[in-house]
Each structure stands twice: as C-alpha cells, then as structure tokens.
Amino acid sequence: LREFAQSMRAGSDKMLRILRSPENGRPFLTMGATLTIGEYVAPPILSAYLAERPQTDLCMYVNNTETLLKKLSRGEIDMALIEGTFQKSDYAWQLFSREEFLPVCAPDSPYAAGSFTLDDLTRSRIIVREKGSGTRQVLETLLSEHDLSLKDFAGMAEIGNFSAIKRL
C-alpha cells in the first residue's frame, strides 16, 4: 500500500510540475546526481541531451546517494544517477558504468611513490565523504572485505565537498 501511495504521489507531483511550468506540456525532467557523477560525469551527457532536445527543461539536484534515494521514493525527482549500493528491488534501475575505486594522495605524500598495502595506509589520516555518500559506502564495504574499518586509520576527516577534499 505504501509503494502504491508513493507511486501515486510521484505521478501527482510530476503532473503538478508540468501544469505549473511556464509553457504547458513542455518536457521537464527533474533528476538527481551524486556529487561525483554530478561534477564529473553528468555535465557532458546533459549538454548533449539538451542540445538534442532544446525544448526540454531540466532541473538537476546534486546530493549524496541516501538523500537522492529518499527524493526518488517521495516522487520529488524523476530519476537519479547514483553510485554505491541500494535496495534494487525498490527501484527500476539500470547499470550505467563500473569504475575502479582508487585511493589518491597529495603529490608530496610519502605514499606518492611506490606500492603500499592497505595496512600501510591505515597509519595515516583518511579523508572520506559524509555518511550517506555512495562513495563512502563503497569504501566501507571494501575495507570490511579486508577486516578493516575507518576506525582503523590513524585519523579521519569527513568532508562533503570535492573541492575541499582535493585541496586537503
């Protein structure tokens, strides 16, 4: 019953957005993208999409996976491009891409040259995304596969902004 009600509300909300749009009937897409996808992957794809469909209006929310899945369930967005895991039975979904998950460090870091084990890396501070981030979830899953967690690192900085992460 809850799923049916959410579906009806999502359809109703979309219809209201269409009716309230400046030009009735003009295609309108409301979507979400996680920070990684929203910053690096989505812009060229959306640029091409909008160039092919100049009549389409678009609204893209950029947020973490958890927040976007909530918006999707409440019908606040039509679709979401996310990374990380989610309850697949709750959504219609399609795999877009598989990407490598790589640690990075500053050029002057002692880890910038050579090969290191995960245990070596735990002697340093780790910079991670905020809770609810798909990127963080992937990292935590990988660590748990090696009997490690974020608490095993010498320190942790939780940052929800890519520009700040890159500067750190």
PDB file of C-alpha atoms in Angstrom:
ATOM      1  CA  LEU A   1       0.000   0.000   0.000  1.00  0.00           C
ATOM      2  CA  ARG A   2       2.881   2.351   0.839  1.00  0.00           C
ATOM      3  CA  GLU A   3       4.537   1.725  -2.547  1.00  0.00           C
ATOM      4  CA  PHE A   4       1.240   2.334  -4.331  1.00  0.00           C
ATOM      5  CA  ALA A   5       0.682   5.585  -2.425  1.00  0.00           C
ATOM      6  CA  GLN A   6       4.223   6.763  -3.149  1.00  0.00           C
ATOM      7  CA  SER A   7       3.783   5.973  -6.827  1.00  0.00           C
ATOM      8  CA  MET A   8       0.512   7.897  -6.968  1.00  0.00           C
ATOM      9  CA  ARG A   9       2.056  10.845  -5.165  1.00  0.00           C
ATOM     10  CA  ALA A  10       5.054  10.849  -7.506  1.00  0.00           C
ATOM     11  CA  GLY A  11       2.742  10.887 -10.526  1.00  0.00           C
ATOM     12  CA  SER A  12       0.625  13.626  -8.992  1.00  0.00           C
ATOM     13  CA  ASP A  13       3.679  15.737  -8.145  1.00  0.00           C
ATOM     14  CA  LYS A  14       5.026  15.363 -11.679  1.00  0.00           C
ATOM     15  CA  MET A  15       1.670  16.367 -13.162  1.00  0.00           C
ATOM     16  CA  LEU A  16       1.601  19.470 -10.941  1.00  0.00           C
ATOM     17  CA  ARG A  17       5.114  20.428 -12.073  1.00  0.00           C
ATOM     18  CA  ILE A  18       4.049  20.104 -15.709  1.00  0.00           C
ATOM     19  CA  LEU A  19       0.881  22.126 -15.170  1.00  0.00           C
ATOM     20  CA  ARG A  20       2.799  24.858 -13.329  1.00  0.00           C
ATOM     21  CA  SER A  21       5.537  25.102 -15.956  1.00  0.00           C
ATOM     22  CA  PRO A  22       5.584  28.358 -17.958  1.00  0.00           C
ATOM     23  CA  GLU A  23       4.766  26.549 -21.179  1.00  0.00           C
ATOM     24  CA  ASN A  24       2.232  23.798 -20.564  1.00  0.00           C
ATOM     25  CA  GLY A  25       3.245  20.442 -21.994  1.00  0.00           C
ATOM     26  CA  ARG A  26       6.894  21.348 -22.448  1.00  0.00           C
ATOM     27  CA  PRO A  27       9.020  18.324 -21.446  1.00  0.00           C
ATOM     28  CA  PHE A  28      10.513  18.717 -17.975  1.00  0.00           C
ATOM     29  CA  LEU A  29      12.977  16.343 -16.326  1.00  0.00           C
ATOM     30  CA  THR A  30      13.778  16.535 -12.636  1.00  0.00           C
ATOM     31  CA  MET A  31      16.735  14.380 -11.743  1.00  0.00           C
ATOM     32  CA  GLY A  32      19.361  13.845  -9.109  1.00  0.00           C
ATOM     33  CA  ALA A  33      23.034  13.000  -9.309  1.00  0.00           C
ATOM     34  CA  THR A  34      25.543  12.180  -6.639  1.00  0.00           C
ATOM     35  CA  LEU A  35      28.432  14.593  -6.129  1.00  0.00           C
ATOM     36  CA  THR A  36      30.909  12.517  -8.129  1.00  0.00           C
ATOM     37  CA  ILE A  37      28.535  11.976 -11.024  1.00  0.00           C
ATOM     38  CA  GLY A  38      27.125  15.492 -10.864  1.00  0.00           C
ATOM     39  CA  GLU A  39      30.553  17.083 -11.060  1.00  0.00           C
ATOM     40  CA  TYR A  40      32.407  14.792 -13.448  1.00  0.00           C
ATOM     41  CA  VAL A  41      30.060  12.529 -15.416  1.00  0.00           C
ATOM     42  CA  ALA A  42      26.703  14.255 -15.878  1.00  0.00           C
ATOM     43  CA  PRO A  43      27.671  17.651 -17.407  1.00  0.00           C
ATOM     44  CA  PRO A  44      28.843  16.398 -20.833  1.00  0.00           C
ATOM     45  CA  ILE A  45      25.981  13.896 -21.032  1.00  0.00           C
ATOM     46  CA  LEU A  46      23.385  16.523 -20.106  1.00  0.00           C
ATOM     47  CA  SER A  47      24.906  19.006 -22.514  1.00  0.00           C
ATOM     48  CA  ALA A  48      24.477  16.561 -25.394  1.00  0.00           C
ATOM     49  CA  TYR A  49      20.986  15.569 -24.196  1.00  0.00           C
ATOM     50  CA  LEU A  50      19.800  19.192 -24.024  1.00  0.00           C
ATOM     51  CA  ALA A  51      21.393  20.036 -27.374  1.00  0.00           C
ATOM     52  CA  GLU A  52      19.357  17.225 -28.978  1.00  0.00           C
ATOM     53  CA  ARG A  53      16.198  18.240 -27.101  1.00  0.00           C
ATOM     54  CA  PRO A  54      16.180  22.053 -26.892  1.00  0.00           C
ATOM     55  CA  GLN A  55      12.504  22.029 -25.874  1.00  0.00           C
ATOM     56  CA  THR A  56      13.247  20.091 -22.669  1.00  0.00           C
ATOM     57  CA  ASP A  57      13.618  21.875 -19.342  1.00  0.00           C
ATOM     58  CA  LEU A  58      15.843  20.254 -16.756  1.00  0.00           C
ATOM     59  CA  CYS A  59      16.408  20.502 -13.028  1.00  0.00           C
ATOM     60  CA  MET A  60      19.295  18.502 -11.517  1.00  0.00           C
ATOM     61  CA  TYR A  61      19.810  18.176  -7.764  1.00  0.00           C
ATOM     62  CA  VAL A  62      23.290  17.164  -6.648  1.00  0.00           C
ATOM     63  CA  ASN A  63      23.417  15.373  -3.321  1.00  0.00           C
ATOM     64  CA  ASN A  64      24.530  12.125  -1.724  1.00  0.00           C
ATOM     65  CA  THR A  65      23.079   8.711  -2.556  1.00  0.00           C
ATOM     66  CA  GLU A  66      20.938   8.418   0.574  1.00  0.00           C
ATOM     67  CA  THR A  67      19.283  11.821   0.066  1.00  0.00           C
ATOM     68  CA  LEU A  68      18.633  11.195  -3.639  1.00  0.00           C
ATOM     69  CA  LEU A  69      17.035   7.800  -2.986  1.00  0.00           C
ATOM     70  CA  LYS A  70      14.693   9.461  -0.458  1.00  0.00           C
ATOM     71  CA  LYS A  71      13.780  12.152  -3.026  1.00  0.00           C
ATOM     72  CA  LEU A  72      13.165   9.453  -5.628  1.00  0.00           C
ATOM     73  CA  SER A  73      10.935   7.447  -3.274  1.00  0.00           C
ATOM     74  CA  ARG A  74       8.914  10.566  -2.420  1.00  0.00           C
ATOM     75  CA  GLY A  75       8.494  11.428  -6.104  1.00  0.00           C
ATOM     76  CA  GLU A  76      10.464  14.663  -5.816  1.00  0.00           C
ATOM     77  CA  ILE A  77      12.718  13.638  -8.720  1.00  0.00           C
ATOM     78  CA  ASP A  78      12.043  11.522 -11.791  1.00  0.00           C
ATOM     79  CA  MET A  79      15.362   9.668 -11.812  1.00  0.00           C
ATOM     80  CA  ALA A  80      18.749   9.593 -10.101  1.00  0.00           C
ATOM     81  CA  LEU A  81      22.281   8.804 -11.200  1.00  0.00           C
ATOM     82  CA  ILE A  82      23.969   7.357  -8.148  1.00  0.00           C
ATOM     83  CA  GLU A  83      26.970   5.336  -7.087  1.00  0.00           C
ATOM     84  CA  GLY A  84      27.027   2.822  -4.310  1.00  0.00           C
ATOM     85  CA  THR A  85      24.606   0.120  -3.342  1.00  0.00           C
ATOM     86  CA  PHE A  86      20.870   0.392  -2.784  1.00  0.00           C
ATOM     87  CA  GLN A  87      17.852  -1.875  -2.389  1.00  0.00           C
ATOM     88  CA  LYS A  88      17.440  -2.772  -6.075  1.00  0.00           C
ATOM     89  CA  SER A  89      14.004  -4.326  -5.572  1.00  0.00           C
ATOM     90  CA  ASP A  90      12.663  -0.883  -4.573  1.00  0.00           C
ATOM     91  CA  TYR A  91      13.544   0.790  -7.886  1.00  0.00           C
ATOM     92  CA  ALA A  92      13.641   0.296 -11.626  1.00  0.00           C
ATOM     93  CA  TRP A  93      17.370   0.566 -12.346  1.00  0.00           C
ATOM     94  CA  GLN A  94      19.998   0.132 -14.998  1.00  0.00           C
ATOM     95  CA  LEU A  95      23.769  -0.124 -14.615  1.00  0.00           C
ATOM     96  CA  PHE A  96      25.419   2.838 -16.323  1.00  0.00           C
ATOM     97  CA  SER A  97      29.097   2.107 -15.706  1.00  0.00           C
ATOM     98  CA  ARG A  98      31.545   0.230 -13.498  1.00  0.00           C
ATOM     99  CA  GLU A  99      34.525   2.227 -12.343  1.00  0.00           C
ATOM    100  CA  GLU A 100      37.704   1.465 -10.456  1.00  0.00           C
ATOM    101  CA  PHE A 101      37.853   2.670  -6.876  1.00  0.00           C
ATOM    102  CA  LEU A 102      41.310   4.112  -6.304  1.00  0.00           C
ATOM    103  CA  PRO A 103      42.937   5.820  -3.341  1.00  0.00           C
ATOM    104  CA  VAL A 104      44.636   9.118  -4.095  1.00  0.00           C
ATOM    105  CA  CYS A 105      47.099  11.256  -2.182  1.00  0.00           C
ATOM    106  CA  ALA A 106      48.826  14.607  -2.408  1.00  0.00           C
ATOM    107  CA  PRO A 107      51.906  14.781  -4.672  1.00  0.00           C
ATOM    108  CA  ASP A 108      54.148  15.394  -1.650  1.00  0.00           C
ATOM    109  CA  SER A 109      52.695  12.486   0.360  1.00  0.00           C
ATOM    110  CA  PRO A 110      55.013   9.630   1.348  1.00  0.00           C
ATOM    111  CA  TYR A 111      52.514   7.410  -0.486  1.00  0.00           C
ATOM    112  CA  ALA A 112      53.002   9.227  -3.816  1.00  0.00           C
ATOM    113  CA  ALA A 113      55.687   6.801  -4.970  1.00  0.00           C
ATOM    114  CA  GLY A 114      55.897   3.059  -4.532  1.00  0.00           C
ATOM    115  CA  SER A 115      53.467   0.337  -3.626  1.00  0.00           C
ATOM    116  CA  PHE A 116      51.730   0.114  -0.282  1.00  0.00           C
ATOM    117  CA  THR A 117      49.381  -2.262   1.429  1.00  0.00           C
ATOM    118  CA  LEU A 118      46.092  -1.303   2.967  1.00  0.00           C
ATOM    119  CA  ASP A 119      47.698  -1.839   6.375  1.00  0.00           C
ATOM    120  CA  ASP A 120      50.386   0.709   5.409  1.00  0.00           C
ATOM    121  CA  LEU A 121      47.701   3.248   4.611  1.00  0.00           C
ATOM    122  CA  THR A 122      45.991   2.828   7.974  1.00  0.00           C
ATOM    123  CA  ARG A 123      48.961   4.616   9.608  1.00  0.00           C
ATOM    124  CA  SER A 124      47.712   7.867   8.102  1.00  0.00           C
ATOM    125  CA  ARG A 125      44.618  10.044   8.225  1.00  0.00           C
ATOM    126  CA  ILE A 126      41.957   9.169   5.676  1.00  0.00           C
ATOM    127  CA  ILE A 127      39.700  11.756   4.061  1.00  0.00           C
ATOM    128  CA  VAL A 128      36.213  10.429   3.363  1.00  0.00           C
ATOM    129  CA  ARG A 129      32.868  11.694   2.163  1.00  0.00           C
ATOM    130  CA  GLU A 130      29.961  12.222   4.554  1.00  0.00           C
ATOM    131  CA  LYS A 131      27.662   9.449   5.789  1.00  0.00           C
ATOM    132  CA  GLY A 132      25.042   8.681   3.163  1.00  0.00           C
ATOM    133  CA  SER A 133      27.542   9.034   0.321  1.00  0.00           C
ATOM    134  CA  GLY A 134      27.746   6.143  -2.140  1.00  0.00           C
ATOM    135  CA  THR A 135      31.496   6.686  -2.437  1.00  0.00           C
ATOM    136  CA  ARG A 136      31.895   6.284   1.302  1.00  0.00           C
ATOM    137  CA  GLN A 137      29.675   3.218   1.291  1.00  0.00           C
ATOM    138  CA  VAL A 138      31.841   1.607  -1.406  1.00  0.00           C
ATOM    139  CA  LEU A 139      34.971   2.376   0.631  1.00  0.00           C
ATOM    140  CA  GLU A 140      33.485   0.969   3.841  1.00  0.00           C
ATOM    141  CA  THR A 141      32.436  -2.206   2.011  1.00  0.00           C
ATOM    142  CA  LEU A 142      35.929  -2.643   0.545  1.00  0.00           C
ATOM    143  CA  LEU A 143      37.522  -2.096   3.941  1.00  0.00           C
ATOM    144  CA  SER A 144      35.207  -4.614   5.607  1.00  0.00           C
ATOM    145  CA  GLU A 145      36.221  -7.218   3.000  1.00  0.00           C
ATOM    146  CA  HIS A 146      39.744  -6.823   4.444  1.00  0.00           C
ATOM    147  CA  ASP A 147      38.563  -6.879   8.081  1.00  0.00           C
ATOM    148  CA  LEU A 148      39.151  -3.124   8.395  1.00  0.00           C
ATOM    149  CA  SER A 149      37.018  -0.077   9.088  1.00  0.00           C
ATOM    150  CA  LEU A 150      37.500   3.683   9.090  1.00  0.00           C
ATOM    151  CA  LYS A 151      38.329   3.439  12.802  1.00  0.00           C
ATOM    152  CA  ASP A 152      41.484   1.501  11.911  1.00  0.00           C
ATOM    153  CA  PHE A 153      43.062   4.610  10.346  1.00  0.00           C
ATOM    154  CA  ALA A 154      45.263   6.945  12.406  1.00  0.00           C
ATOM    155  CA  GLY A 155      42.696   9.684  11.852  1.00  0.00           C
ATOM    156  CA  MET A 156      39.764  10.617   9.713  1.00  0.00           C
ATOM    157  CA  ALA A 157      38.436  13.789   8.101  1.00  0.00           C
ATOM    158  CA  GLU A 158      34.833  13.697   6.871  1.00  0.00           C
ATOM    159  CA  ILE A 159      34.302  16.214   4.059  1.00  0.00           C
ATOM    160  CA  GLY A 160      31.185  16.646   1.892  1.00  0.00           C
ATOM    161  CA  ASN A 161      32.723  18.837  -0.802  1.00  0.00           C
ATOM    162  CA  PHE A 162      35.022  17.699  -3.636  1.00  0.00           C
ATOM    163  CA  SER A 163      36.906  20.977  -3.940  1.00  0.00           C
ATOM    164  CA  ALA A 164      37.765  20.831  -0.240  1.00  0.00           C
ATOM    165  CA  ILE A 165      38.751  17.160  -0.482  1.00  0.00           C
ATOM    166  CA  LYS A 166      41.066  17.839  -3.421  1.00  0.00           C
ATOM    167  CA  ARG A 167      42.695  20.769  -1.621  1.00  0.00           C
ATOM    168  CA  LEU A 168      43.231  18.691   1.520  1.00  0.00           C
TER     169      LEU A 168
END
